Amino acid sequence: MLMAEKGRELTPSLRLMLRLLIRKCLEKEMADSVNPFDAYELVELLPTHFEETSEQQLILYAQMANLLRITYNYGELGNVDIKEITHNFCRFACNAHTITDAELRPLGIGLYPVISIINHSCQPNCILLFEGKKAYVRAIQEISEGMEVTLSYVDLGDNTLTRLQNLKLQYFFNCVCPRCLPKATSDKMLDNDHMEGFLCPIPKCKGLLITNQEYSEKMLCKTCGKETDKSKVLDKLKSFDCYLDDGLRHLSIGKTDLGRAKQAFEKLDQVQTSLLQKSSLHRIKTYDNLLKICMAMEDWVSALVYCHKAIKVYERVYLPNHPLLGLQHYTCGKLEWFLGKADDATKSYRQALSILEITHGSHSELVQSLKVALQEAEMEALYIRRLVE
């Protein structure tokens, strides 16, 4: 058995590399029983982007490879090639997947060579979900014969420029999907402006600010036509980071500081309201954190308020059948059911079911639990209506 030194723990990437090396050795011994869809040779076919990887990052990978060789007993694994491991770490960076539970909470990382060859799109027709260690690619829209299957490699809640930067930085390509390559550069700017949702600073106007096509450092209000320096808007947004940092600091302490964390995020919500539209992507984390805090404090009424606010943003920045939107409706239904709002809970559960049946499958445990909750809410709502009648 391979044992680590006492007191030393493996990081997810080191643990995955160790499993990969063990797999390679086992396949040599049992060549006839190797699964062709899960073989080590498929890993070797994945791109490394070694040449594009920065020297600093390559040095880090080499150090991690050397750590594996020095710290762990590889007697049963044969000779360990530092160069091979370094190349595999490069493969991990642009091919590994974050394994999540049914509610999309991260559990670890895994390498699925066949899935890794599926191309990216910021308007994907499929999503990747997991049941334990098994990965499933599920369609979220109709896919015609001959149409390419696509997944998203990045968070679809980011604006166009952020997505492009992240894809270039980690995956070394320029995205040319319909969402990232509009007819003109101005369309791309407009997509960012709508997602960021900056409000006109003119009193009593509060229209949407859009980037000036001729002077990108300026923003124009679609309502009143007044011009604003974009740098001033962004600087003002950054100035609110102190409230975010304060809230996260108190949240990290635990239940004893939840009250202060709530106050910090409520203050952040107030100042964001003066600068951002209700559906601005910048407000997602604020609402999500306030929802989490209120639920931890058992303040169910406030939790429901922030859950509704979060849904408005999710509907704006995510695809109609995105699992995050379905899960948010599910949470909303649970809160409404707990607060005795059976009719509202029924509506939320139905909205959640219409999405999660597509993303998770009708036979998944999550969807089965949702169906039971929906049935109970429907029966309760019917009972209440009959009492009123």
Coordinates of N, CA and C in Angstrom, one line a residue, residues 51-165:
E51 N 3.7 24.1 -24.5 CA 4.4 25.2 -25.1 C 3.8 26.6 -24.6
E52 N 2.4 26.6 -24.5 CA 1.8 27.8 -24.1 C 1.8 28.1 -22.6
T53 N 2.1 27.0 -21.8 CA 2.1 27.2 -20.3 C 3.2 28.0 -19.9
S54 N 3.0 28.9 -19.0 CA 4.1 29.8 -18.5 C 5.2 29.1 -17.8
E55 N 6.4 29.6 -17.9 CA 7.5 29.0 -17.3 C 7.3 28.8 -15.8
Q56 N 6.7 29.8 -15.1 CA 6.5 29.7 -13.7 C 5.6 28.6 -13.3
Q57 N 4.5 28.4 -14.2 CA 3.6 27.3 -13.9 C 4.3 25.9 -14.1
L58 N 5.1 25.8 -15.2 CA 5.8 24.6 -15.4 C 6.8 24.2 -14.3
I59 N 7.4 25.2 -13.7 CA 8.3 25.0 -12.6 C 7.5 24.4 -11.4
L60 N 6.3 25.0 -11.2 CA 5.5 24.5 -10.1 C 5.0 23.1 -10.4
Y61 N 4.7 22.7 -11.6 CA 4.3 21.3 -11.9 C 5.5 20.4 -11.7
A62 N 6.7 20.8 -12.1 CA 7.8 20.0 -11.9 C 8.1 19.7 -10.5
Q63 N 7.9 20.8 -9.6 CA 8.1 20.6 -8.2 C 7.1 19.7 -7.6
M64 N 5.9 19.7 -8.1 CA 4.8 18.8 -7.6 C 5.2 17.4 -8.0
A65 N 5.7 17.2 -9.2 CA 6.1 15.9 -9.7 C 7.2 15.3 -8.9
N66 N 8.2 16.2 -8.6 CA 9.3 15.7 -7.7 C 8.9 15.4 -6.3
L67 N 7.9 16.2 -5.8 CA 7.4 15.9 -4.5 C 6.7 14.5 -4.4
L68 N 6.0 14.1 -5.5 CA 5.4 12.8 -5.5 C 6.5 11.7 -5.5
R69 N 7.5 12.0 -6.3 CA 8.6 10.9 -6.4 C 9.4 10.8 -5.1
I70 N 9.6 11.9 -4.4 CA 10.4 11.9 -3.2 C 9.6 11.4 -2.0
T71 N 8.4 11.9 -1.8 CA 7.6 11.6 -0.6 C 7.0 10.3 -0.6
Y72 N 6.6 9.7 -1.7 CA 5.8 8.5 -1.7 C 6.7 7.3 -2.3
N73 N 6.4 6.1 -1.8 CA 7.1 5.0 -2.2 C 6.6 4.4 -3.5
Y74 N 7.4 4.6 -4.6 CA 6.9 4.1 -5.9 C 7.5 2.8 -6.3
G75 N 7.9 2.0 -5.3 CA 8.5 0.7 -5.7 C 7.7 -0.1 -6.5
E76 N 6.4 -0.1 -6.2 CA 5.4 -1.0 -7.0 C 5.0 -0.3 -8.3
L77 N 5.3 1.0 -8.5 CA 4.9 1.7 -9.7 C 6.0 1.7 -10.7
G78 N 7.2 1.3 -10.4 CA 8.3 1.3 -11.3 C 8.9 2.7 -11.4
N79 N 9.7 3.0 -12.4 CA 10.3 4.3 -12.5 C 9.3 5.4 -12.8
V80 N 9.5 6.5 -12.1 CA 8.6 7.7 -12.3 C 9.3 8.7 -13.1
D81 N 8.7 9.1 -14.3 CA 9.2 10.0 -15.2 C 8.7 11.4 -14.8
I82 N 9.6 12.3 -14.3 CA 9.2 13.6 -13.9 C 8.6 14.4 -15.1
K83 N 9.2 14.2 -16.3 CA 8.7 15.0 -17.4 C 7.3 14.5 -17.8
E84 N 7.0 13.2 -17.7 CA 5.7 12.7 -18.0 C 4.7 13.2 -17.0
I85 N 5.0 13.3 -15.7 CA 4.1 13.8 -14.7 C 3.8 15.3 -14.9
T86 N 4.9 16.0 -15.3 CA 4.7 17.5 -15.5 C 3.7 17.7 -16.7
H87 N 3.9 16.9 -17.7 CA 3.0 17.0 -18.9 C 1.5 16.6 -18.4
N88 N 1.4 15.6 -17.6 CA 0.1 15.3 -17.1 C -0.6 16.4 -16.3
F89 N 0.3 17.1 -15.5 CA -0.3 18.2 -14.7 C -0.8 19.3 -15.7
C90 N -0.1 19.5 -16.8 CA -0.6 20.4 -17.8 C -1.9 19.9 -18.4
R91 N -2.0 18.6 -18.5 CA -3.3 18.1 -19.0 C -4.4 18.3 -18.0
F92 N -4.1 18.1 -16.7 CA -5.1 18.4 -15.7 C -5.7 19.8 -15.8
A93 N -4.8 20.7 -16.0 CA -5.2 22.2 -16.0 C -6.2 22.5 -17.0
C94 N -6.2 21.8 -18.1 CA -7.1 22.2 -19.2 C -8.1 21.0 -19.6
N95 N -8.1 19.9 -18.8 CA -8.9 18.8 -19.2 C -9.7 18.2 -18.0
A96 N -9.2 18.5 -16.7 CA -9.9 17.9 -15.6 C -11.2 18.5 -15.3
H97 N -12.1 17.8 -14.6 CA -13.4 18.4 -14.3 C -13.6 18.4 -12.8
T98 N -14.3 19.4 -12.3 CA -14.7 19.5 -10.9 C -15.9 18.5 -10.6
I99 N -15.7 17.5 -9.8 CA -16.8 16.6 -9.5 C -17.7 17.3 -8.4
T100 N -19.0 17.3 -8.7 CA -20.0 17.9 -7.8 C -21.0 17.0 -7.3
D101 N -21.8 17.4 -6.3 CA -22.9 16.6 -5.9 C -24.1 17.0 -6.7
A102 N -25.3 16.5 -6.3 CA -26.5 16.9 -7.1 C -26.9 18.3 -7.0
E103 N -26.4 19.0 -6.0 CA -26.7 20.4 -5.8 C -25.5 21.3 -6.2
L104 N -24.6 20.7 -7.0 CA -23.5 21.4 -7.6 C -22.5 21.9 -6.7
R105 N -22.4 21.3 -5.5 CA -21.3 21.6 -4.5 C -20.1 20.8 -4.8
P106 N -19.0 21.4 -5.0 CA -17.7 20.7 -5.4 C -17.3 19.7 -4.3
L107 N -16.9 18.5 -4.9 CA -16.4 17.4 -4.0 C -15.0 17.0 -4.3
G108 N -14.5 17.3 -5.5 CA -13.1 16.9 -5.9 C -12.9 17.1 -7.3
I109 N -11.9 16.6 -7.9 CA -11.6 16.7 -9.3 C -11.4 15.3 -9.9
G110 N -11.7 15.2 -11.2 CA -11.5 13.9 -11.9 C -11.2 14.2 -13.3
L111 N -10.6 13.1 -14.0 CA -10.2 13.2 -15.4 C -11.0 12.2 -16.2
Y112 N -11.8 12.7 -17.1 CA -12.7 11.9 -18.0 C -12.3 12.1 -19.4
P113 N -11.4 11.3 -19.9 CA -10.8 11.6 -21.3 C -11.8 11.8 -22.4
V114 N -12.8 10.9 -22.4 CA -13.8 11.0 -23.5 C -14.6 12.3 -23.4
I115 N -15.0 12.7 -22.2 CA -15.7 13.9 -22.0 C -14.9 15.1 -22.3
S116 N -13.6 15.0 -22.1 CA -12.7 16.1 -22.3 C -12.6 16.5 -23.8
I117 N -12.9 15.7 -24.7 CA -12.8 16.0 -26.1 C -14.1 16.8 -26.6
I118 N -15.1 16.9 -25.7 CA -16.3 17.7 -26.1 C -15.9 19.2 -26.1
N119 N -16.2 19.9 -27.2 CA -15.8 21.3 -27.3 C -16.7 22.2 -26.4
H120 N -16.1 23.4 -26.3 CA -16.8 24.4 -25.4 C -17.7 25.3 -26.2
S121 N -18.8 25.8 -25.6 CA -19.6 26.9 -26.1 C -20.2 27.6 -24.9
C122 N -20.3 29.0 -25.1 CA -21.0 29.8 -24.0 C -22.5 29.7 -24.2
Q123 N -22.9 29.0 -25.2 CA -24.4 28.7 -25.4 C -24.4 27.1 -25.6
P124 N -24.0 26.4 -24.6 CA -24.0 24.9 -24.7 C -25.3 24.3 -24.8
N125 N -25.3 23.1 -25.5 CA -26.6 22.3 -25.6 C -26.6 21.2 -24.6
C126 N -25.5 21.1 -23.8 CA -25.4 20.0 -22.8 C -24.8 20.5 -21.5
I127 N -25.0 19.8 -20.4 CA -24.3 20.1 -19.2 C -23.7 18.8 -18.7
L128 N -22.7 18.9 -17.8 CA -22.0 17.8 -17.2 C -22.4 17.7 -15.7
L129 N -22.9 16.5 -15.3 CA -23.3 16.3 -13.9 C -22.8 15.0 -13.5
F130 N -22.8 14.7 -12.2 CA -22.1 13.6 -11.6 C -23.1 12.8 -10.6
E131 N -23.0 11.5 -10.6 CA -23.6 10.7 -9.6 C -22.5 9.9 -9.0
G132 N -22.0 10.3 -7.8 CA -20.8 9.7 -7.3 C -19.6 10.1 -8.2
K133 N -18.9 9.1 -8.6 CA -17.8 9.3 -9.5 C -18.2 9.2 -11.0
K134 N -19.4 8.8 -11.3 CA -19.8 8.7 -12.6 C -20.2 10.0 -13.2
A135 N -19.8 10.3 -14.4 CA -20.1 11.5 -15.1 C -21.1 11.3 -16.2
Y136 N -22.1 12.2 -16.3 CA -23.1 12.2 -17.3 C -23.2 13.5 -18.0
V137 N -23.2 13.3 -19.4 CA -23.5 14.5 -20.2 C -24.9 14.5 -20.6
R138 N -25.7 15.5 -20.2 CA -27.1 15.6 -20.4 C -27.5 16.8 -21.3
A139 N -28.3 16.5 -22.3 CA -28.8 17.6 -23.2 C -29.8 18.5 -22.5
I140 N -29.6 19.8 -22.6 CA -30.5 20.8 -22.0 C -31.4 21.5 -23.1
Q141 N -31.2 21.0 -24.3 CA -32.1 21.5 -25.4 C -32.1 20.5 -26.5
E142 N -33.0 20.6 -27.5 CA -33.0 19.6 -28.6 C -31.8 19.7 -29.4
I143 N -31.2 18.5 -29.7 CA -30.0 18.5 -30.5 C -30.3 17.7 -31.8
S144 N -30.3 18.4 -32.9 CA -30.6 17.8 -34.2 C -29.5 16.9 -34.7
E145 N -29.8 16.0 -35.6 CA -28.8 15.1 -36.2 C -27.7 16.0 -36.9
G146 N -26.5 15.7 -36.6 CA -25.4 16.4 -37.2 C -24.9 17.6 -36.4
M147 N -25.7 18.0 -35.4 CA -25.3 19.2 -34.5 C -24.2 18.7 -33.5
E148 N -23.2 19.6 -33.3 CA -22.2 19.3 -32.4 C -22.6 19.4 -31.0
V149 N -22.2 18.4 -30.1 CA -22.5 18.4 -28.7 C -21.5 19.3 -28.0
T150 N -21.9 20.3 -27.2 CA -21.0 21.2 -26.6 C -21.3 21.4 -25.1
L151 N -20.3 21.7 -24.3 CA -20.4 22.0 -22.9 C -19.8 23.3 -22.7
S152 N -20.0 23.9 -21.5 CA -19.4 25.1 -21.1 C -18.2 24.8 -20.2
Y153 N -17.0 25.4 -20.4 CA -15.9 25.2 -19.6 C -15.8 26.3 -18.5
V154 N -16.6 27.3 -18.6 CA -16.5 28.4 -17.6 C -17.9 28.8 -17.1
D155 N -17.9 29.6 -16.1 CA -19.2 30.1 -15.5 C -19.9 30.9 -16.5
L156 N -21.1 30.5 -16.9 CA -21.9 31.3 -17.8 C -22.5 32.5 -17.2
G157 N -22.4 32.7 -15.9 CA -22.8 33.9 -15.2 C -21.9 35.1 -15.4
D158 N -20.7 34.8 -15.9 CA -19.7 35.9 -16.2 C -20.0 36.6 -17.5
N159 N -19.6 37.9 -17.6 CA -19.9 38.6 -18.8 C -18.9 38.1 -19.9
T160 N -19.1 38.6 -21.1 CA -18.4 38.1 -22.3 C -16.9 38.3 -22.1
L161 N -16.4 39.5 -21.8 CA -15.0 39.7 -21.7 C -14.3 38.8 -20.6
T162 N -15.0 38.6 -19.5 CA -14.5 37.8 -18.4 C -14.4 36.3 -18.9
R163 N -15.4 35.9 -19.6 CA -15.4 34.5 -20.1 C -14.2 34.3 -21.1
L164 N -14.1 35.3 -22.0 CA -13.0 35.2 -23.0 C -11.7 35.2 -22.4
Q165 N -11.5 36.0 -21.4 CA -10.2 36.0 -20.6 C -9.9 34.7 -19.9

